[in-house]
JSON list of C-alpha atoms in Angstrom, two decimals:
[
{"chain": "K", "resi": 1, "resn": "UNK", "atom": "CA", "xyz": [-35.89, -24.32, -91.89]},
{"chain": "K", "resi": 2, "resn": "UNK", "atom": "CA", "xyz": [-36.43, -27.08, -89.36]},
{"chain": "K", "resi": 3, "resn": "UNK", "atom": "CA", "xyz": [-36.96, -26.51, -85.61]},
{"chain": "K", "resi": 4, "resn": "UNK", "atom": "CA", "xyz": [-33.61, -28.19, -84.82]},
{"chain": "K", "resi": 5, "resn": "UNK", "atom": "CA", "xyz": [-31.79, -25.93, -87.35]},
{"chain": "K", "resi": 6, "resn": "UNK", "atom": "CA", "xyz": [-33.38, -22.87, -85.76]},
{"chain": "K", "resi": 7, "resn": "UNK", "atom": "CA", "xyz": [-32.37, -24.06, -82.28]},
{"chain": "K", "resi": 8, "resn": "UNK", "atom": "CA", "xyz": [-28.78, -24.65, -83.47]},
{"chain": "K", "resi": 9, "resn": "UNK", "atom": "CA", "xyz": [-28.64, -21.12, -84.87]},
{"chain": "K", "resi": 10, "resn": "UNK", "atom": "CA", "xyz": [-30.08, -19.65, -81.66]},
{"chain": "K", "resi": 11, "resn": "UNK", "atom": "CA", "xyz": [-27.51, -21.55, -79.55]},
{"chain": "K", "resi": 12, "resn": "UNK", "atom": "CA", "xyz": [-24.81, -19.43, -81.22]},
{"chain": "K", "resi": 13, "resn": "UNK", "atom": "CA", "xyz": [-26.63, -16.17, -80.49]},
{"chain": "K", "resi": 14, "resn": "UNK", "atom": "CA", "xyz": [-28.47, -16.62, -77.16]},
{"chain": "K", "resi": 15, "resn": "UNK", "atom": "CA", "xyz": [-27.72, -17.96, -73.67]},
{"chain": "K", "resi": 16, "resn": "UNK", "atom": "CA", "xyz": [-28.84, -21.56, -73.08]},
{"chain": "K", "resi": 17, "resn": "UNK", "atom": "CA", "xyz": [-31.84, -20.61, -70.94]},
{"chain": "K", "resi": 18, "resn": "UNK", "atom": "CA", "xyz": [-33.32, -18.50, -73.76]},
{"chain": "K", "resi": 19, "resn": "UNK", "atom": "CA", "xyz": [-33.38, -21.29, -76.35]},
{"chain": "K", "resi": 20, "resn": "UNK", "atom": "CA", "xyz": [-37.02, -22.36, -76.90]},
{"chain": "K", "resi": 21, "resn": "UNK", "atom": "CA", "xyz": [-37.83, -26.01, -76.28]},
{"chain": "K", "resi": 22, "resn": "UNK", "atom": "CA", "xyz": [-40.81, -25.92, -78.67]},
{"chain": "K", "resi": 23, "resn": "UNK", "atom": "CA", "xyz": [-40.82, -24.28, -82.07]},
{"chain": "K", "resi": 24, "resn": "UNK", "atom": "CA", "xyz": [-43.86, -24.01, -84.31]},
{"chain": "K", "resi": 25, "resn": "UNK", "atom": "CA", "xyz": [-43.27, -22.97, -87.91]},
{"chain": "K", "resi": 26, "resn": "UNK", "atom": "CA", "xyz": [-46.05, -20.72, -89.26]},
{"chain": "K", "resi": 27, "resn": "UNK", "atom": "CA", "xyz": [-46.59, -19.36, -92.76]},
{"chain": "K", "resi": 28, "resn": "UNK", "atom": "CA", "xyz": [-47.67, -16.06, -91.20]},
{"chain": "K", "resi": 29, "resn": "UNK", "atom": "CA", "xyz": [-48.71, -14.62, -87.87]},
{"chain": "K", "resi": 30, "resn": "UNK", "atom": "CA", "xyz": [-52.41, -14.07, -87.20]},
{"chain": "K", "resi": 31, "resn": "UNK", "atom": "CA", "xyz": [-53.28, -10.39, -86.81]},
{"chain": "K", "resi": 32, "resn": "UNK", "atom": "CA", "xyz": [-55.97, -8.41, -85.03]},
{"chain": "K", "resi": 33, "resn": "UNK", "atom": "CA", "xyz": [-58.08, -5.82, -86.82]},
{"chain": "K", "resi": 34, "resn": "UNK", "atom": "CA", "xyz": [-55.56, -3.17, -85.76]},
{"chain": "K", "resi": 35, "resn": "UNK", "atom": "CA", "xyz": [-52.67, -5.06, -87.38]},
{"chain": "K", "resi": 36, "resn": "UNK", "atom": "CA", "xyz": [-51.02, -6.33, -84.21]},
{"chain": "K", "resi": 37, "resn": "UNK", "atom": "CA", "xyz": [-50.06, -9.98, -83.73]},
{"chain": "K", "resi": 38, "resn": "UNK", "atom": "CA", "xyz": [-53.08, -11.81, -82.32]},
{"chain": "K", "resi": 39, "resn": "UNK", "atom": "CA", "xyz": [-51.45, -13.85, -79.56]},
{"chain": "K", "resi": 40, "resn": "UNK", "atom": "CA", "xyz": [-54.72, -15.55, -78.67]},
{"chain": "K", "resi": 41, "resn": "UNK", "atom": "CA", "xyz": [-54.97, -16.99, -82.18]},
{"chain": "K", "resi": 42, "resn": "UNK", "atom": "CA", "xyz": [-51.46, -18.50, -82.10]},
{"chain": "K", "resi": 43, "resn": "UNK", "atom": "CA", "xyz": [-51.40, -22.31, -81.94]},
{"chain": "K", "resi": 44, "resn": "UNK", "atom": "CA", "xyz": [-50.68, -23.83, -78.55]},
{"chain": "K", "resi": 45, "resn": "UNK", "atom": "CA", "xyz": [-47.56, -26.04, -78.50]},
{"chain": "K", "resi": 46, "resn": "UNK", "atom": "CA", "xyz": [-48.46, -29.68, -78.07]},
{"chain": "K", "resi": 47, "resn": "UNK", "atom": "CA", "xyz": [-46.98, -31.52, -75.12]},
{"chain": "K", "resi": 48, "resn": "UNK", "atom": "CA", "xyz": [-44.98, -33.89, -77.31]},
{"chain": "K", "resi": 49, "resn": "UNK", "atom": "CA", "xyz": [-41.26, -34.39, -76.91]},
{"chain": "K", "resi": 50, "resn": "UNK", "atom": "CA", "xyz": [-39.47, -31.61, -78.79]},
{"chain": "K", "resi": 51, "resn": "UNK", "atom": "CA", "xyz": [-37.03, -32.45, -81.55]},
{"chain": "K", "resi": 52, "resn": "UNK", "atom": "CA", "xyz": [-33.75, -33.02, -79.69]},
{"chain": "K", "resi": 53, "resn": "UNK", "atom": "CA", "xyz": [-30.19, -33.98, -80.57]},
{"chain": "K", "resi": 54, "resn": "UNK", "atom": "CA", "xyz": [-30.42, -37.13, -78.44]},
{"chain": "K", "resi": 55, "resn": "UNK", "atom": "CA", "xyz": [-32.24, -40.26, -79.55]},
{"chain": "K", "resi": 56, "resn": "UNK", "atom": "CA", "xyz": [-35.15, -41.33, -77.41]},
{"chain": "K", "resi": 57, "resn": "UNK", "atom": "CA", "xyz": [-34.40, -44.15, -74.98]},
{"chain": "K", "resi": 58, "resn": "UNK", "atom": "CA", "xyz": [-37.23, -45.29, -72.74]},
{"chain": "K", "resi": 59, "resn": "UNK", "atom": "CA", "xyz": [-36.74, -45.71, -69.00]},
{"chain": "K", "resi": 60, "resn": "UNK", "atom": "CA", "xyz": [-35.81, -49.27, -68.08]},
{"chain": "K", "resi": 61, "resn": "UNK", "atom": "CA", "xyz": [-35.57, -49.32, -64.27]},
{"chain": "K", "resi": 62, "resn": "UNK", "atom": "CA", "xyz": [-38.28, -48.51, -61.76]},
{"chain": "K", "resi": 63, "resn": "UNK", "atom": "CA", "xyz": [-36.36, -45.42, -60.60]},
{"chain": "K", "resi": 64, "resn": "UNK", "atom": "CA", "xyz": [-36.03, -44.15, -64.18]},
{"chain": "K", "resi": 65, "resn": "UNK", "atom": "CA", "xyz": [-39.75, -44.75, -64.82]},
{"chain": "K", "resi": 66, "resn": "UNK", "atom": "CA", "xyz": [-40.76, -42.81, -61.70]},
{"chain": "K", "resi": 67, "resn": "UNK", "atom": "CA", "xyz": [-38.40, -39.95, -62.52]},
{"chain": "K", "resi": 68, "resn": "UNK", "atom": "CA", "xyz": [-39.73, -39.85, -66.10]},
{"chain": "K", "resi": 69, "resn": "UNK", "atom": "CA", "xyz": [-43.31, -39.64, -64.77]},
{"chain": "K", "resi": 70, "resn": "UNK", "atom": "CA", "xyz": [-42.32, -36.73, -62.53]},
{"chain": "K", "resi": 71, "resn": "UNK", "atom": "CA", "xyz": [-40.60, -34.91, -65.42]},
{"chain": "K", "resi": 72, "resn": "UNK", "atom": "CA", "xyz": [-43.56, -35.55, -67.76]},
{"chain": "K", "resi": 73, "resn": "UNK", "atom": "CA", "xyz": [-45.99, -34.17, -65.21]},
{"chain": "K", "resi": 74, "resn": "UNK", "atom": "CA", "xyz": [-43.93, -31.08, -64.33]},
{"chain": "K", "resi": 75, "resn": "UNK", "atom": "CA", "xyz": [-42.79, -30.25, -67.88]},
{"chain": "K", "resi": 76, "resn": "UNK", "atom": "CA", "xyz": [-46.01, -31.37, -69.61]},
{"chain": "K", "resi": 77, "resn": "UNK", "atom": "CA", "xyz": [-43.90, -33.21, -72.20]},
{"chain": "K", "resi": 78, "resn": "UNK", "atom": "CA", "xyz": [-44.42, -36.80, -73.31]},
{"chain": "K", "resi": 79, "resn": "UNK", "atom": "CA", "xyz": [-42.50, -39.03, -73.67]},
{"chain": "K", "resi": 80, "resn": "UNK", "atom": "CA", "xyz": [-39.31, -38.23, -71.77]},
{"chain": "K", "resi": 81, "resn": "UNK", "atom": "CA", "xyz": [-36.23, -40.31, -72.53]},
{"chain": "K", "resi": 82, "resn": "UNK", "atom": "CA", "xyz": [-33.52, -41.12, -70.02]},
{"chain": "K", "resi": 83, "resn": "UNK", "atom": "CA", "xyz": [-30.87, -39.12, -71.95]},
{"chain": "K", "resi": 84, "resn": "UNK", "atom": "CA", "xyz": [-33.05, -36.05, -72.59]},
{"chain": "K", "resi": 85, "resn": "UNK", "atom": "CA", "xyz": [-31.65, -32.99, -70.83]},
{"chain": "K", "resi": 86, "resn": "UNK", "atom": "CA", "xyz": [-34.06, -31.31, -68.44]},
{"chain": "K", "resi": 87, "resn": "UNK", "atom": "CA", "xyz": [-33.48, -27.82, -69.80]},
{"chain": "K", "resi": 88, "resn": "UNK", "atom": "CA", "xyz": [-33.75, -28.95, -73.44]},
{"chain": "K", "resi": 89, "resn": "UNK", "atom": "CA", "xyz": [-37.25, -30.21, -72.63]},
{"chain": "K", "resi": 90, "resn": "UNK", "atom": "CA", "xyz": [-38.29, -26.74, -71.49]},
{"chain": "K", "resi": 91, "resn": "UNK", "atom": "CA", "xyz": [-37.26, -27.00, -67.84]},
{"chain": "K", "resi": 92, "resn": "UNK", "atom": "CA", "xyz": [-36.22, -23.90, -65.91]},
{"chain": "K", "resi": 93, "resn": "UNK", "atom": "CA", "xyz": [-35.32, -23.07, -62.32]},
{"chain": "K", "resi": 94, "resn": "UNK", "atom": "CA", "xyz": [-38.94, -23.03, -61.08]},
{"chain": "K", "resi": 95, "resn": "UNK", "atom": "CA", "xyz": [-39.79, -26.35, -62.73]},
{"chain": "K", "resi": 96, "resn": "UNK", "atom": "CA", "xyz": [-36.53, -27.76, -61.33]},
{"chain": "K", "resi": 97, "resn": "UNK", "atom": "CA", "xyz": [-37.78, -26.82, -57.85]},
{"chain": "K", "resi": 98, "resn": "UNK", "atom": "CA", "xyz": [-41.05, -28.62, -58.57]},
{"chain": "K", "resi": 99, "resn": "UNK", "atom": "CA", "xyz": [-39.17, -31.75, -59.72]},
{"chain": "K", "resi": 100, "resn": "UNK", "atom": "CA", "xyz": [-37.05, -31.81, -56.56]},
{"chain": "K", "resi": 101, "resn": "UNK", "atom": "CA", "xyz": [-40.21, -31.39, -54.45]},
{"chain": "K", "resi": 102, "resn": "UNK", "atom": "CA", "xyz": [-41.93, -34.26, -56.26]},
{"chain": "K", "resi": 103, "resn": "UNK", "atom": "CA", "xyz": [-38.87, -36.47, -55.75]},
{"chain": "K", "resi": 104, "resn": "UNK", "atom": "CA", "xyz": [-39.08, -35.72, -52.03]},
{"chain": "K", "resi": 105, "resn": "UNK", "atom": "CA", "xyz": [-42.81, -36.55, -51.99]},
{"chain": "K", "resi": 106, "resn": "UNK", "atom": "CA", "xyz": [-42.44, -39.77, -53.97]},
{"chain": "K", "resi": 107, "resn": "UNK", "atom": "CA", "xyz": [-39.15, -41.14, -52.62]},
{"chain": "K", "resi": 108, "resn": "UNK", "atom": "CA", "xyz": [-38.75, -39.35, -49.28]},
{"chain": "K", "resi": 109, "resn": "UNK", "atom": "CA", "xyz": [-35.37, -38.49, -50.76]},
{"chain": "K", "resi": 110, "resn": "UNK", "atom": "CA", "xyz": [-34.18, -34.88, -50.37]},
{"chain": "K", "resi": 111, "resn": "UNK", "atom": "CA", "xyz": [-32.22, -34.22, -53.55]},
{"chain": "K", "resi": 112, "resn": "UNK", "atom": "CA", "xyz": [-30.48, -30.81, -53.64]},
{"chain": "K", "resi": 113, "resn": "UNK", "atom": "CA", "xyz": [-31.67, -28.49, -56.40]},
{"chain": "K", "resi": 114, "resn": "UNK", "atom": "CA", "xyz": [-28.09, -28.22, -57.69]},
{"chain": "K", "resi": 115, "resn": "UNK", "atom": "CA", "xyz": [-28.11, -31.95, -58.45]},
{"chain": "K", "resi": 116, "resn": "UNK", "atom": "CA", "xyz": [-30.58, -31.35, -61.30]},
{"chain": "K", "resi": 117, "resn": "UNK", "atom": "CA", "xyz": [-28.17, -28.82, -62.79]},
{"chain": "K", "resi": 118, "resn": "UNK", "atom": "CA", "xyz": [-25.19, -31.18, -62.32]},
{"chain": "K", "resi": 119, "resn": "UNK", "atom": "CA", "xyz": [-27.04, -34.31, -63.48]},
{"chain": "K", "resi": 120, "resn": "UNK", "atom": "CA", "xyz": [-29.65, -32.99, -65.93]},
{"chain": "K", "resi": 121, "resn": "UNK", "atom": "CA", "xyz": [-30.84, -36.33, -67.36]},
{"chain": "K", "resi": 122, "resn": "UNK", "atom": "CA", "xyz": [-32.97, -39.06, -65.86]},
{"chain": "K", "resi": 123, "resn": "UNK", "atom": "CA", "xyz": [-30.16, -41.58, -66.32]},
{"chain": "K", "resi": 124, "resn": "UNK", "atom": "CA", "xyz": [-27.73, -39.37, -64.38]},
{"chain": "K", "resi": 125, "resn": "UNK", "atom": "CA", "xyz": [-30.27, -38.57, -61.63]},
{"chain": "K", "resi": 126, "resn": "UNK", "atom": "CA", "xyz": [-31.08, -42.28, -61.21]},
{"chain": "K", "resi": 127, "resn": "UNK", "atom": "CA", "xyz": [-27.34, -43.02, -61.03]},
{"chain": "K", "resi": 128, "resn": "UNK", "atom": "CA", "xyz": [-26.85, -40.32, -58.37]},
{"chain": "K", "resi": 129, "resn": "UNK", "atom": "CA", "xyz": [-29.72, -41.74, -56.33]},
{"chain": "K", "resi": 130, "resn": "UNK", "atom": "CA", "xyz": [-28.33, -45.30, -56.63]},
{"chain": "K", "resi": 131, "resn": "UNK", "atom": "CA", "xyz": [-24.84, -44.04, -55.78]},
{"chain": "K", "resi": 132, "resn": "UNK", "atom": "CA", "xyz": [-26.07, -42.22, -52.67]},
{"chain": "K", "resi": 133, "resn": "UNK", "atom": "CA", "xyz": [-28.04, -45.25, -51.48]},
{"chain": "K", "resi": 134, "resn": "UNK", "atom": "CA", "xyz": [-25.08, -47.56, -52.12]},
{"chain": "K", "resi": 135, "resn": "UNK", "atom": "CA", "xyz": [-22.88, -45.34, -49.97]},
{"chain": "K", "resi": 136, "resn": "UNK", "atom": "CA", "xyz": [-25.44, -45.16, -47.19]},
{"chain": "K", "resi": 137, "resn": "UNK", "atom": "CA", "xyz": [-25.95, -48.88, -47.14]},
{"chain": "K", "resi": 138, "resn": "UNK", "atom": "CA", "xyz": [-22.31, -49.94, -47.32]},
{"chain": "K", "resi": 139, "resn": "UNK", "atom": "CA", "xyz": [-19.65, -47.29, -46.73]},
{"chain": "K", "resi": 140, "resn": "UNK", "atom": "CA", "xyz": [-21.49, -44.90, -44.43]},
{"chain": "K", "resi": 141, "resn": "UNK", "atom": "CA", "xyz": [-23.98, -46.74, -42.24]},
{"chain": "K", "resi": 142, "resn": "UNK", "atom": "CA", "xyz": [-24.17, -43.66, -39.99]},
{"chain": "K", "resi": 143, "resn": "UNK", "atom": "CA", "xyz": [-25.86, -41.81, -42.87]},
{"chain": "K", "resi": 144, "resn": "UNK", "atom": "CA", "xyz": [-28.84, -44.13, -42.80]},
{"chain": "K", "resi": 145, "resn": "UNK", "atom": "CA", "xyz": [-32.29, -42.71, -43.56]},
{"chain": "K", "resi": 146, "resn": "UNK", "atom": "CA", "xyz": [-34.23, -41.33, -40.63]},
{"chain": "K", "resi": 147, "resn": "UNK", "atom": "CA", "xyz": [-37.94, -41.10, -39.91]},
{"chain": "K", "resi": 148, "resn": "UNK", "atom": "CA", "xyz": [-39.57, -37.70, -40.27]},
{"chain": "K", "resi": 149, "resn": "UNK", "atom": "CA", "xyz": [-42.40, -36.34, -38.08]},
{"chain": "K", "resi": 150, "resn": "UNK", "atom": "CA", "xyz": [-44.95, -38.35, -40.06]},
{"chain": "K", "resi": 151, "resn": "UNK", "atom": "CA", "xyz": [-42.95, -41.53, -39.45]},
{"chain": "K", "resi": 152, "resn": "UNK", "atom": "CA", "xyz": [-41.87, -41.79, -43.08]},
{"chain": "K", "resi": 153, "resn": "UNK", "atom": "CA", "xyz": [-38.36, -42.86, -44.09]},
{"chain": "K", "resi": 154, "resn": "UNK", "atom": "CA", "xyz": [-36.44, -39.90, -45.54]},
{"chain": "K", "resi": 155, "resn": "UNK", "atom": "CA", "xyz": [-32.89, -38.82, -46.33]},
{"chain": "K", "resi": 156, "resn": "UNK", "atom": "CA", "xyz": [-31.33, -35.59, -45.14]},
{"chain": "K", "resi": 157, "resn": "UNK", "atom": "CA", "xyz": [-30.36, -32.97, -47.73]},
{"chain": "K", "resi": 158, "resn": "UNK", "atom": "CA", "xyz": [-26.93, -32.44, -46.15]},
{"chain": "K", "resi": 159, "resn": "UNK", "atom": "CA", "xyz": [-26.23, -36.17, -46.53]},
{"chain": "K", "resi": 160, "resn": "UNK", "atom": "CA", "xyz": [-27.25, -36.10, -50.21]},
{"chain": "K", "resi": 161, "resn": "UNK", "atom": "CA", "xyz": [-25.06, -33.01, -50.73]},
{"chain": "K", "resi": 162, "resn": "UNK", "atom": "CA", "xyz": [-22.15, -34.82, -49.09]},
{"chain": "K", "resi": 163, "resn": "UNK", "atom": "CA", "xyz": [-22.69, -37.83, -51.36]},
{"chain": "K", "resi": 164, "resn": "UNK", "atom": "CA", "xyz": [-22.83, -35.49, -54.39]},
{"chain": "K", "resi": 165, "resn": "UNK", "atom": "CA", "xyz": [-19.47, -34.06, -53.28]},
{"chain": "K", "resi": 166, "resn": "UNK", "atom": "CA", "xyz": [-18.10, -37.58, -52.94]},
{"chain": "K", "resi": 167, "resn": "UNK", "atom": "CA", "xyz": [-19.36, -38.34, -56.46]},
{"chain": "K", "resi": 168, "resn": "UNK", "atom": "CA", "xyz": [-17.46, -35.31, -57.79]},
{"chain": "K", "resi": 169, "resn": "UNK", "atom": "CA", "xyz": [-14.30, -36.35, -55.93]},
{"chain": "K", "resi": 170, "resn": "UNK", "atom": "CA", "xyz": [-14.48, -39.94, -57.12]},
{"chain": "K", "resi": 171, "resn": "UNK", "atom": "CA", "xyz": [-15.74, -39.49, -60.64]},
{"chain": "K", "resi": 172, "resn": "UNK", "atom": "CA", "xyz": [-14.96, -35.86, -61.54]},
{"chain": "K", "resi": 173, "resn": "UNK", "atom": "CA", "xyz": [-17.39, -33.00, -61.91]},
{"chain": "K", "resi": 174, "resn": "UNK", "atom": "CA", "xyz": [-20.09, -33.57, -64.51]},
{"chain": "K", "resi": 175, "resn": "UNK", "atom": "CA", "xyz": [-19.22, -37.23, -65.02]},
{"chain": "K", "resi": 176, "resn": "UNK", "atom": "CA", "xyz": [-22.23, -39.51, -64.96]},
{"chain": "K", "resi": 177, "resn": "UNK", "atom": "CA", "xyz": [-21.89, -42.45, -62.62]},
{"chain": "K", "resi": 178, "resn": "UNK", "atom": "CA", "xyz": [-22.34, -45.90, -64.06]},
{"chain": "K", "resi": 179, "resn": "UNK", "atom": "CA", "xyz": [-25.38, -47.16, -62.20]}
]
């Protein structure tokens, strides 16, 4: 049985968040002297990209490259393709929070946590960011970035949430935006 076959089977039986991102096939489990499974002797999953349904496509824009670096660092998975889904790579709610924090640190761009759930690939997140910036620069000049206490240019979360709502109105919920 292959790891992808096992994951397909588990998708029919378990909720999405319980599907393992890494699967290691063993001939047998290592045991302690008392006959219990020796967890310390189990192999550690390597930080390679798990076998996914999507083909790997490397980041092409600067935004995609920076987002991929953030995901690779937070998820400890390499390489990350632009169509790989965050949760298929082993992401969960706590790692999603870390990704959003890193985006704020790197871009001074406050992306709502829900945006990672609505746009779970690098391509979709980059498109959302481009879409938001396009709106700020053209349609809504009043939503321009402001300077925070440290004098750095940043975007307000409520403005990003409003732009996400506009994206849903214009393009439909869950539809990626052509960036």
